CSV table of C-alpha atoms and ligand atoms in Angstrom, one decimal:
chain,number,residue,atom,x,y,z
A,1,MET,CA,0.0,0.0,0.0
A,2,ILE,CA,1.9,3.0,-1.2
A,3,ARG,CA,0.5,6.0,0.8
A,4,ASP,CA,1.8,8.8,-1.4
A,5,ASP,CA,3.3,7.8,-4.7
A,6,LYS,CA,4.9,11.2,-5.4
A,7,THR,CA,6.7,11.7,-2.1
A,8,PHE,CA,7.7,8.0,-2.0
A,9,ASN,CA,9.2,8.1,-5.5
A,10,LEU,CA,11.2,11.2,-4.6
A,11,LEU,CA,12.7,9.4,-1.6
A,12,LEU,CA,13.3,6.2,-3.6
A,13,ASP,CA,15.1,8.2,-6.3
A,14,SER,CA,17.4,9.9,-3.7
A,15,VAL,CA,18.2,6.5,-2.2
A,16,ALA,CA,18.9,5.1,-5.6
A,17,ARG,CA,21.3,8.0,-6.4
A,18,PHE,CA,22.9,7.7,-3.0
A,19,THR,CA,23.4,3.9,-3.5
A,20,GLN,CA,25.0,4.4,-7.0
A,21,GLU,CA,27.0,7.5,-6.3
A,22,ARG,CA,28.1,7.1,-2.7
A,23,LEU,CA,27.7,3.5,-1.5
A,24,ILE,CA,28.9,1.4,-4.5
A,25,PRO,CA,32.1,3.4,-5.0
A,26,HIS,CA,33.0,2.8,-1.3
A,27,GLU,CA,32.3,-1.0,-1.3
A,28,ALA,CA,36.0,-2.0,-1.8
A,29,VAL,CA,37.2,0.3,1.0
A,30,VAL,CA,34.5,-1.1,3.4
A,31,ALA,CA,35.6,-4.7,2.5
A,32,GLU,CA,39.3,-3.8,3.0
A,33,THR,CA,38.9,-1.9,6.3
A,34,ASP,CA,35.9,-3.8,7.7
A,35,ALA,CA,34.3,-0.5,8.5
A,36,ILE,CA,31.9,2.0,6.9
A,37,PRO,CA,33.4,5.5,6.7
A,38,PRO,CA,31.8,7.7,9.3
A,39,VAL,CA,31.0,10.3,6.6
A,40,LEU,CA,28.8,7.8,4.9
A,41,ILE,CA,27.0,6.9,8.1
A,42,ASP,CA,26.3,10.6,8.6
A,43,GLU,CA,24.8,10.8,5.1
A,44,MET,CA,22.7,7.7,5.9
A,45,ARG,CA,21.4,9.5,9.0
A,46,GLU,CA,20.6,12.6,7.0
A,47,LEU,CA,18.6,10.6,4.4
A,48,GLY,CA,16.5,9.1,7.2
A,49,LEU,CA,17.7,5.6,6.5
A,50,PHE,CA,17.8,4.6,10.2
A,51,GLY,CA,14.2,5.4,10.7
A,52,LEU,CA,12.5,4.2,7.5
A,53,THR,CA,10.0,1.9,9.2
A,54,ILE,CA,9.7,3.7,12.6
A,55,PRO,CA,6.3,5.4,12.8
A,56,GLU,CA,6.3,9.1,12.1
A,57,THR,CA,5.0,9.9,15.6
A,58,TYR,CA,8.4,8.7,16.9
A,59,GLY,CA,10.5,10.6,14.3
A,60,GLY,CA,10.7,7.9,11.6
A,61,LEU,CA,9.4,7.9,8.0
A,62,GLY,CA,6.8,5.3,8.8
A,63,LEU,CA,7.1,3.4,5.5
A,64,THR,CA,4.5,0.7,4.8
A,65,MET,CA,5.8,-2.8,4.2
A,66,GLU,CA,5.4,-2.4,0.4
A,67,GLU,CA,7.4,0.9,0.5
A,68,GLU,CA,10.1,-0.8,2.7
A,69,VAL,CA,10.6,-3.7,0.4
A,70,ARG,CA,10.8,-1.4,-2.6
A,71,MET,CA,13.4,0.6,-0.8
A,72,MET,CA,15.5,-2.5,-0.1
A,73,PHE,CA,15.3,-3.6,-3.8
A,74,VAL,CA,17.2,-0.3,-4.5
A,75,LEU,CA,19.5,0.1,-1.5
A,76,CYS,CA,20.7,-3.5,-1.5
A,77,GLN,CA,22.3,-3.1,-5.0
A,78,ALA,CA,25.2,-2.0,-2.8
A,79,SER,CA,27.2,-4.3,-0.5
A,80,PRO,CA,25.0,-5.9,2.2
A,81,ALA,CA,27.1,-4.3,4.9
A,82,PHE,CA,25.4,-0.9,4.3
A,83,ARG,CA,21.9,-2.4,4.8
A,84,SER,CA,23.1,-4.3,7.8
A,85,LEU,CA,24.0,-1.1,9.7
A,86,ILE,CA,20.5,0.4,9.2
A,87,GLY,CA,18.7,-3.0,9.2
A,88,THR,CA,18.4,-3.6,12.9
A,89,ASN,CA,17.0,-0.1,13.7
A,90,ASN,CA,14.4,-0.7,10.9
A,91,GLY,CA,13.7,-4.3,11.7
A,92,ILE,CA,14.6,-6.8,14.4
A,93,GLY,CA,16.1,-4.2,16.7
A,94,SER,CA,13.1,-1.9,16.9
A,95,GLN,CA,10.1,-4.0,16.0
A,96,ALA,CA,9.5,-5.6,19.4
A,97,LEU,CA,9.2,-2.1,20.8
A,98,ILE,CA,6.9,-1.0,18.0
A,99,LEU,CA,4.7,-4.1,18.1
A,100,ALA,CA,4.6,-4.7,21.9
A,101,GLY,CA,6.2,-1.8,23.8
A,102,ASP,CA,4.3,0.5,26.0
A,103,GLU,CA,4.0,4.3,25.2
A,104,VAL,CA,6.8,5.3,27.7
A,105,GLN,CA,9.2,2.7,26.2
A,106,LYS,CA,8.4,3.8,22.6
A,107,ARG,CA,8.8,7.5,23.4
A,108,ARG,CA,12.1,6.9,25.2
A,109,TYR,CA,13.9,4.9,22.5
A,110,LEU,CA,12.2,5.1,19.1
A,111,PRO,CA,13.1,8.7,18.3
A,112,LYS,CA,16.8,8.0,18.9
A,113,LEU,CA,16.7,4.9,16.8
A,114,ALA,CA,14.9,6.8,14.0
A,115,ALA,CA,17.6,9.5,14.1
A,116,GLY,CA,20.4,6.9,14.0
A,117,GLU,CA,21.7,8.3,17.3
A,118,LEU,CA,21.3,4.8,18.8
A,119,ILE,CA,21.9,1.4,17.1
A,120,ALA,CA,19.6,-1.4,18.2
A,121,SER,CA,20.4,-5.1,18.3
A,122,PHE,CA,18.1,-8.2,18.6
A,123,ALA,CA,19.6,-10.8,21.0
A,124,LEU,CA,17.7,-14.1,20.6
A,125,THR,CA,20.3,-16.6,19.4
A,126,GLU,CA,22.5,-18.4,22.0
A,127,PRO,CA,25.5,-20.8,21.8
A,128,ASP,CA,23.1,-23.7,22.3
A,129,SER,CA,19.9,-22.2,20.9
A,130,GLY,CA,19.7,-21.3,17.2
A,131,SER,CA,17.0,-22.7,15.1
A,132,ASP,CA,15.3,-24.0,18.2
A,133,ALA,CA,14.8,-20.5,19.6
A,134,ALA,CA,12.3,-21.6,22.3
A,135,SER,CA,15.1,-23.6,24.0
A,136,LEU,CA,17.0,-20.4,25.0
A,137,ARG,CA,18.6,-20.4,28.4
A,138,THR,CA,19.3,-16.8,29.3
A,139,THR,CA,17.4,-16.1,32.6
A,140,ALA,CA,15.8,-12.9,33.9
A,141,VAL,CA,14.9,-13.2,37.6
A,142,ARG,CA,12.8,-10.6,39.2
A,143,ASP,CA,14.5,-8.9,42.2
A,144,GLY,CA,12.6,-5.9,43.6
A,145,ASP,CA,12.2,-3.3,40.8
A,146,CYS,CA,14.7,-5.0,38.6
A,147,TYR,CA,15.3,-8.2,36.6
A,148,VAL,CA,18.7,-9.8,36.9
A,149,LEU,CA,19.9,-11.3,33.6
A,150,ASN,CA,22.4,-14.1,33.2
A,151,GLY,CA,23.4,-15.9,30.0
A,152,ALA,CA,25.1,-15.5,26.7
A,153,LYS,CA,23.9,-14.5,23.2
A,154,ARG,CA,25.7,-15.3,20.0
A,155,TYR,CA,26.2,-13.8,16.5
A,156,ILE,CA,24.3,-10.6,17.5
A,157,THR,CA,24.2,-8.3,14.5
A,158,ASN,CA,25.5,-4.7,15.2
A,159,ALA,CA,26.2,-5.6,18.9
A,160,PRO,CA,29.6,-3.9,18.7
A,161,GLU,CA,27.9,-0.7,17.7
A,162,ALA,CA,24.7,-1.1,19.7
A,163,GLY,CA,23.4,1.3,22.3
A,164,LEU,CA,20.3,-0.8,22.9
A,165,PHE,CA,19.5,-4.5,22.9
A,166,THR,CA,16.2,-6.3,22.7
A,167,VAL,CA,17.0,-9.4,24.8
A,168,LEU,CA,14.9,-12.5,24.9
A,169,ALA,CA,15.2,-14.2,28.3
A,170,ARG,CA,13.4,-16.8,30.4
A,171,THR,CA,11.5,-15.2,33.2
A,172,ASP,CA,9.9,-18.5,34.3
A,173,PRO,CA,12.6,-21.2,34.5
A,174,LYS,CA,10.1,-23.9,35.4
A,175,VAL,CA,8.5,-23.5,31.9
A,176,LYS,CA,10.9,-25.1,29.4
A,177,GLY,CA,9.2,-24.0,26.1
A,178,SER,CA,8.2,-20.7,24.6
A,179,GLU,CA,5.7,-19.6,27.3
A,180,GLY,CA,8.4,-18.8,29.9
A,181,ILE,CA,10.2,-16.3,27.6
A,182,SER,CA,10.0,-12.5,27.9
A,183,ALA,CA,11.5,-9.6,26.0
A,184,PHE,CA,13.6,-6.8,27.6
A,185,ILE,CA,15.2,-3.6,26.5
A,186,VAL,CA,18.8,-3.4,27.8
A,187,GLU,CA,20.9,-0.4,27.4
A,188,ALA,CA,24.6,-0.8,26.4
A,189,GLY,CA,26.8,0.2,29.4
A,190,THR,CA,24.5,-1.5,31.9
A,191,PRO,CA,26.8,-3.1,34.5
A,192,GLY,CA,27.0,-6.8,33.9
A,193,LEU,CA,26.6,-6.5,30.1
A,194,SER,CA,29.8,-7.3,28.2
A,195,LEU,CA,30.7,-8.0,24.5
A,196,GLY,CA,32.9,-10.6,23.0
A,197,GLN,CA,35.5,-9.9,20.3
A,198,PRO,CA,33.9,-9.1,16.9
A,199,ASP,CA,33.3,-12.4,14.9
A,200,ARG,CA,35.5,-13.1,11.9
A,201,LYS,CA,33.1,-14.1,9.1
A,202,MET,CA,33.1,-15.6,5.6
A,203,GLY,CA,31.8,-12.3,4.1
A,204,GLN,CA,29.9,-9.1,4.9
A,205,ARG,CA,32.9,-7.3,6.1
A,206,GLY,CA,31.8,-3.9,7.4
A,207,ALA,CA,28.8,-5.6,9.1
A,208,HIS,CA,29.7,-6.7,12.6
A,209,THR,CA,28.5,-9.4,15.0
A,210,CYS,CA,29.7,-10.6,18.4
A,211,ASP,CA,28.7,-12.4,21.5
A,212,VAL,CA,26.8,-10.5,24.2
A,213,MET,CA,27.2,-11.7,27.8
A,214,PHE,CA,25.0,-11.0,30.8
A,215,ASP,CA,26.5,-11.5,34.2
A,216,ASP,CA,24.1,-10.5,37.0
A,217,CYS,CA,23.0,-7.7,34.8
A,218,ARG,CA,20.3,-5.6,36.5
A,219,VAL,CA,17.7,-4.2,34.2
A,220,PRO,CA,14.9,-2.0,35.5
A,221,ALA,CA,11.6,-3.9,35.5
A,222,ASP,CA,10.1,-1.0,33.5
A,223,ASN,CA,12.2,-2.3,30.6
A,224,LEU,CA,10.2,-5.5,30.3
A,225,ILE,CA,8.7,-4.9,26.8
A,226,GLY,CA,4.9,-4.3,27.1
A,227,GLY,CA,5.1,-4.9,30.9
A,228,ARG,CA,4.0,-8.5,30.6
A,229,GLU,CA,6.0,-11.6,31.2
A,230,GLY,CA,5.7,-14.7,28.9
A,231,GLU,CA,4.9,-12.7,25.7
A,232,GLY,CA,8.5,-12.5,24.5
A,233,PHE,CA,8.6,-15.5,22.2
A,234,LYS,CA,5.4,-14.6,20.3
A,235,THR,CA,6.7,-11.1,19.9
A,236,ALA,CA,10.0,-12.4,18.6
A,237,MET,CA,8.2,-14.6,16.0
A,238,LYS,CA,6.1,-11.6,14.8
A,239,VAL,CA,9.3,-9.6,14.6
A,240,LEU,CA,10.8,-12.3,12.5
A,241,ASP,CA,7.8,-12.6,10.2
A,242,LYS,CA,8.4,-9.0,9.2
A,243,GLY,CA,12.2,-9.4,9.2
A,244,ARG,CA,11.9,-12.3,6.8
A,245,LEU,CA,10.0,-10.2,4.2
A,246,HIS,CA,12.6,-7.5,4.6
A,247,ILE,CA,15.5,-10.0,4.1
A,248,ALA,CA,13.8,-11.4,1.0
A,249,ALA,CA,13.8,-7.9,-0.5
A,250,VAL,CA,17.4,-7.5,0.5
A,251,CYS,CA,18.1,-10.8,-1.5
A,252,VAL,CA,16.4,-9.3,-4.6
A,253,GLY,CA,18.5,-6.1,-4.4
A,254,ALA,CA,21.7,-8.1,-4.2
A,255,ALA,CA,20.7,-10.5,-7.0
A,256,GLU,CA,19.8,-7.6,-9.3
A,257,ARG,CA,23.3,-6.1,-8.7
A,258,LEU,CA,25.0,-9.5,-9.3
A,259,LEU,CA,23.0,-9.9,-12.6
A,260,ALA,CA,23.9,-6.4,-13.7
A,261,GLU,CA,27.5,-7.2,-13.1
A,262,ALA,CA,27.2,-10.5,-15.0
A,263,LEU,CA,25.4,-8.9,-18.0
A,264,ARG,CA,27.9,-6.0,-18.2
A,265,TYR,CA,30.8,-8.5,-18.2
A,266,ALA,CA,29.1,-10.8,-20.7
A,267,LEU,CA,28.8,-7.9,-23.1
A,268,GLU,CA,32.4,-6.7,-22.6
A,269,ARG,CA,34.2,-10.0,-22.6
A,270,ARG,CA,35.0,-11.5,-26.0
A,271,GLN,CA,35.9,-15.1,-26.7
A,272,PHE,CA,35.8,-17.0,-30.0
A,273,GLY,CA,35.6,-13.6,-31.8
A,274,GLN,CA,32.4,-12.3,-30.1
A,275,PRO,CA,31.0,-11.1,-26.8
A,276,ILE,CA,30.3,-14.1,-24.5
A,277,ALA,CA,26.7,-12.7,-24.2
A,278,GLU,CA,26.1,-14.0,-27.7
A,279,PHE,CA,26.6,-17.6,-26.5
A,280,GLN,CA,23.3,-19.4,-25.8
A,281,LEU,CA,24.7,-21.2,-22.7
A,282,VAL,CA,25.6,-17.8,-21.2
A,283,GLN,CA,22.2,-16.4,-22.2
A,284,ALA,CA,20.5,-19.3,-20.4
A,285,MET,CA,22.2,-18.3,-17.2
A,286,LEU,CA,21.2,-14.6,-17.7
A,287,ALA,CA,17.7,-15.5,-18.5
A,288,ASP,CA,17.2,-18.0,-15.6
A,289,SER,CA,18.5,-15.3,-13.2
A,290,GLN,CA,16.3,-12.6,-14.6
A,291,THR,CA,13.2,-14.9,-14.4
A,292,GLU,CA,13.9,-15.9,-10.8
A,293,ILE,CA,14.5,-12.3,-9.7
A,294,TYR,CA,11.2,-11.3,-11.3
A,295,ALA,CA,9.4,-14.1,-9.5
A,296,ALA,CA,10.9,-13.1,-6.1
A,297,ARG,CA,10.0,-9.5,-6.6
A,298,CYS,CA,6.4,-10.3,-7.4
A,299,MET,CA,5.9,-12.6,-4.5
A,300,ILE,CA,7.5,-10.2,-2.0
A,301,LEU,CA,5.4,-7.2,-3.2
A,302,GLU,CA,2.3,-9.4,-3.0
A,303,ALA,CA,3.1,-10.5,0.6
A,304,ALA,CA,4.1,-7.0,1.6
A,305,ARG,CA,0.7,-5.7,0.4
A,306,GLN,CA,-1.0,-8.5,2.3
A,307,ARG,CA,0.8,-7.4,5.5
A,308,ASP,CA,-0.1,-3.8,4.9
A,309,ARG,CA,-3.8,-4.9,4.8
A,310,GLY,CA,-3.3,-6.3,8.3
A,311,GLU,CA,-3.4,-9.9,7.3
A,312,SER,CA,-1.1,-12.6,8.8
A,313,VAL,CA,1.9,-13.3,6.5
A,314,SER,CA,3.7,-15.9,8.6
A,315,THR,CA,3.6,-18.5,5.7
A,316,GLU,CA,4.1,-16.0,3.0
A,317,ALA,CA,7.1,-14.3,4.7
A,318,SER,CA,8.7,-17.7,5.0
A,319,CYS,CA,7.9,-18.6,1.3
A,320,CYS,CA,9.5,-15.3,0.3
A,321,LYS,CA,12.6,-15.7,2.5
A,322,LEU,CA,13.1,-19.3,1.3
A,323,PHE,CA,12.7,-18.6,-2.4
A,324,ALA,CA,14.6,-15.3,-2.5
A,325,ALA,CA,17.6,-16.4,-0.4
A,326,GLU,CA,18.0,-19.6,-2.5
A,327,MET,CA,17.4,-17.7,-5.7
A,328,CYS,CA,20.1,-15.1,-4.7
A,329,GLY,CA,22.6,-18.0,-4.0
A,330,ARG,CA,21.9,-19.4,-7.5
A,331,VAL,CA,22.2,-16.0,-9.2
A,332,ALA,CA,25.5,-15.3,-7.3
A,333,ASP,CA,26.8,-18.7,-8.5
A,334,ARG,CA,25.9,-18.0,-12.1
A,335,ALA,CA,27.4,-14.4,-11.9
A,336,VAL,CA,30.7,-15.9,-10.8
A,337,GLN,CA,30.4,-18.6,-13.6
A,338,ILE,CA,29.8,-16.0,-16.3
A,339,HIS,CA,32.9,-14.1,-15.1
A,340,GLY,CA,35.0,-17.2,-15.3
A,341,GLY,CA,38.4,-16.9,-13.7
A,342,ALA,CA,37.9,-13.1,-13.2
A,343,GLY,CA,34.9,-13.9,-10.9
A,344,TYR,CA,37.1,-16.0,-8.6
A,345,MET,CA,39.6,-13.1,-8.1
A,346,ALA,CA,39.3,-11.2,-4.8
A,347,ALA,CA,39.2,-7.9,-6.6
A,348,SER,CA,35.9,-8.6,-8.3
A,349,ALA,CA,32.6,-7.5,-6.9
A,350,VAL,CA,30.9,-10.8,-7.7
A,351,GLU,CA,33.5,-12.7,-5.7
A,352,ARG,CA,32.7,-10.5,-2.7
A,353,PHE,CA,29.0,-10.7,-3.2
A,354,TYR,CA,29.1,-14.5,-3.6
A,355,ARG,CA,30.5,-14.7,-0.1
A,356,ASP,CA,28.3,-11.9,1.3
A,357,VAL,CA,25.0,-13.4,0.1
A,358,ARG,CA,25.7,-16.9,1.5
A,359,LEU,CA,24.5,-15.6,4.8
A,360,PHE,CA,21.0,-14.9,3.4
A,361,ARG,CA,20.2,-18.7,3.5
A,362,ILE,CA,21.1,-18.8,7.2
A,363,TYR,CA,20.2,-15.8,9.2
A,364,GLU,CA,16.7,-14.7,10.4
A,365,GLY,CA,15.8,-18.4,10.0
A,366,THR,CA,17.6,-20.9,7.8
A,367,SER,CA,16.0,-22.1,4.5
A,368,GLN,CA,15.2,-25.4,6.4
A,369,ILE,CA,13.4,-23.4,9.2
A,370,GLN,CA,11.4,-21.6,6.5
A,371,GLN,CA,10.4,-25.0,5.0
A,372,LEU,CA,9.4,-26.2,8.4
A,373,ILE,CA,7.2,-23.1,9.1
A,374,ILE,CA,5.5,-23.3,5.7
A,375,ALA,CA,4.7,-27.0,6.0
A,376,ARG,CA,3.6,-26.7,9.6
A,377,ASN,CA,1.2,-23.9,8.8
A,378,MET,CA,-0.2,-25.9,5.8
A,379,ILE,CA,-0.8,-28.9,8.0
A,380,ARG,CA,-2.4,-26.8,10.8
A,381,GLU,CA,-4.7,-25.1,8.3
A,382,ALA,CA,-5.7,-28.5,6.6
A,383,ARG,CA,-6.5,-29.9,10.1
A,384,ARG,CA,-8.5,-26.9,11.0
A,385,MET,CA,-10.5,-27.1,7.8
A,386,SER,CA,-11.3,-30.8,8.3
A,387,SER,CA,-12.3,-30.5,11.9
B,1,COS,N1,3.4,-15.1,15.0
B,1,COS,C1,2.7,-15.2,16.2
B,1,COS,N2,2.8,-16.2,17.1
B,1,COS,C2,3.6,-17.2,16.7
B,1,COS,C3,4.3,-17.2,15.5
B,1,COS,C4,4.2,-16.1,14.6
B,1,COS,N3,4.8,-16.0,13.4
B,1,COS,N4,5.0,-18.4,15.4
B,1,COS,C5,4.8,-19.1,16.5
B,1,COS,N5,3.9,-18.4,17.3
B,1,COS,C6,3.4,-18.8,18.6
B,1,COS,C7,2.7,-20.1,18.4
B,1,COS,O1,1.3,-19.9,18.1
B,1,COS,C8,2.8,-20.7,19.8
B,1,COS,O2,1.9,-20.1,20.7
B,1,COS,P1,0.7,-21.0,21.3
B,1,COS,O3,1.4,-22.1,22.1
B,1,COS,O4,-0.1,-20.1,22.1
B,1,COS,O5,-0.1,-21.6,20.1
B,1,COS,C9,4.2,-20.2,20.3
B,1,COS,O6,4.5,-19.1,19.5
B,1,COS,C10,5.2,-21.3,20.1
B,1,COS,O7,5.3,-21.6,18.7
B,1,COS,P2,5.8,-23.0,18.1
B,1,COS,O8,5.1,-24.1,18.9
B,1,COS,O9,5.6,-23.0,16.7
B,1,COS,O10,7.3,-22.9,18.5
B,1,COS,P3,8.5,-24.0,18.2
B,1,COS,O11,9.4,-23.9,19.4
B,1,COS,O12,7.9,-25.3,17.8
B,1,COS,O13,9.3,-23.3,17.0
B,1,COS,C11,10.2,-22.1,15.2
B,1,COS,C12,9.1,-22.3,16.2
B,1,COS,C13,11.0,-23.2,14.8
B,1,COS,C14,9.4,-21.6,14.0
B,1,COS,C15,11.0,-20.9,15.8
B,1,COS,O14,11.8,-21.4,16.8
B,1,COS,C16,12.0,-20.2,14.8
B,1,COS,O15,11.5,-19.4,14.0
B,1,COS,N6,13.3,-20.6,14.8
B,1,COS,C17,14.2,-19.9,14.0
B,1,COS,C18,14.8,-18.8,14.8
B,1,COS,C19,15.5,-17.8,13.9
B,1,COS,O16,15.0,-17.4,12.9
B,1,COS,N7,16.6,-17.4,14.3
B,1,COS,C20,17.4,-16.4,13.6
B,1,COS,C21,18.1,-15.5,14.4
B,1,COS,S1,17.2,-14.2,15.1
B,1,COS,S2,17.6,-12.8,13.8
């Protein structure tokens, strides 16, 4: 649901220009230094990129889901590291507050997230709890007007930069499953909260993750999101429904870039006396990639509109994440193949993207978890219809 076509298109055009003129030329330096230049981060703040999805009442741009995915199609033509920096404030780092926070919590934190003054992280995954998120072991025990948190979180995106963490912890240790889990806001710098060394990863240099440890970390009881215990897991799942649509759109942006690089190279590179784009076997790779990108775009836009109408998109978000992440992997593989030896060289953009996009099939729920969610929802619906 586009609210105002004209205003949105102006914003989309400026983000497209910024991506092409500022972000893409800095990709190599980001990969080399593992850092986004501060001047670019300031420009991202000025463009409003940290608050794209935060409601206007709290200082954001309040984009609809459809607007958000269209923005990602454009922005994610540049290295995934840029999107990763603004991704948590627009998604998993802020959404629990937006969906389930009380007014005081929202007013306290959302304007700073929208302005990019604070970076938010989402701390769900633990060393022994990944796909089985409901098995998490971090505890939050009530003590007077505080909760005392103990435990460890792993692979937490933007944790090294974060000023704020949404932390999922078990408030009722007697309940083993999802019901005993609650969500908290924990500010960086709270005594008892510490960070591990930044992780060394296969790709996505410039995007940072690390462990987050809680050792008798006292958090004000007012920071329990929504003020109710036991709601944290469901909130996290709703956050991930939206996050998965967002990541699916990120995959489309990256795949479009990869295909543009492959097409450009196929037109330039000559073998056997002609551009390799003239060869039908190369054309098949280009055409399959274009077709799959188009399919992913269509399904993501459709699911985004469905969410904007207020309908549940749990199944659709997983379908989109599954298809788009796998599609992006295939497109990256073909882009390297079309480049031949040049695509295997560290200096080439497709080599870097090939490693960067591998993460899409893993984070915010692996492809296998998406399959599981889709099939479970199908079976549940079939049983409901037949009973
Ligand atoms: N929206 C709202 N509620 C949801 C929901 C959703 N999308 N998905 C599940 N729930 C609710 C269920 O309805 C259930 O509540 P009731 O018991 O009241 O019915 C509760 O949450 C528990 O759900 P479920 O029984 O499905 O939980 P499981 O432990 O079986 O597993 C999966 C759920 C596997 C889907 C979940 O653990 C998951 O998504 N894992 C992947 C985690 C992930 O993506 N990690 C990435 C890192 S975080 S960026």
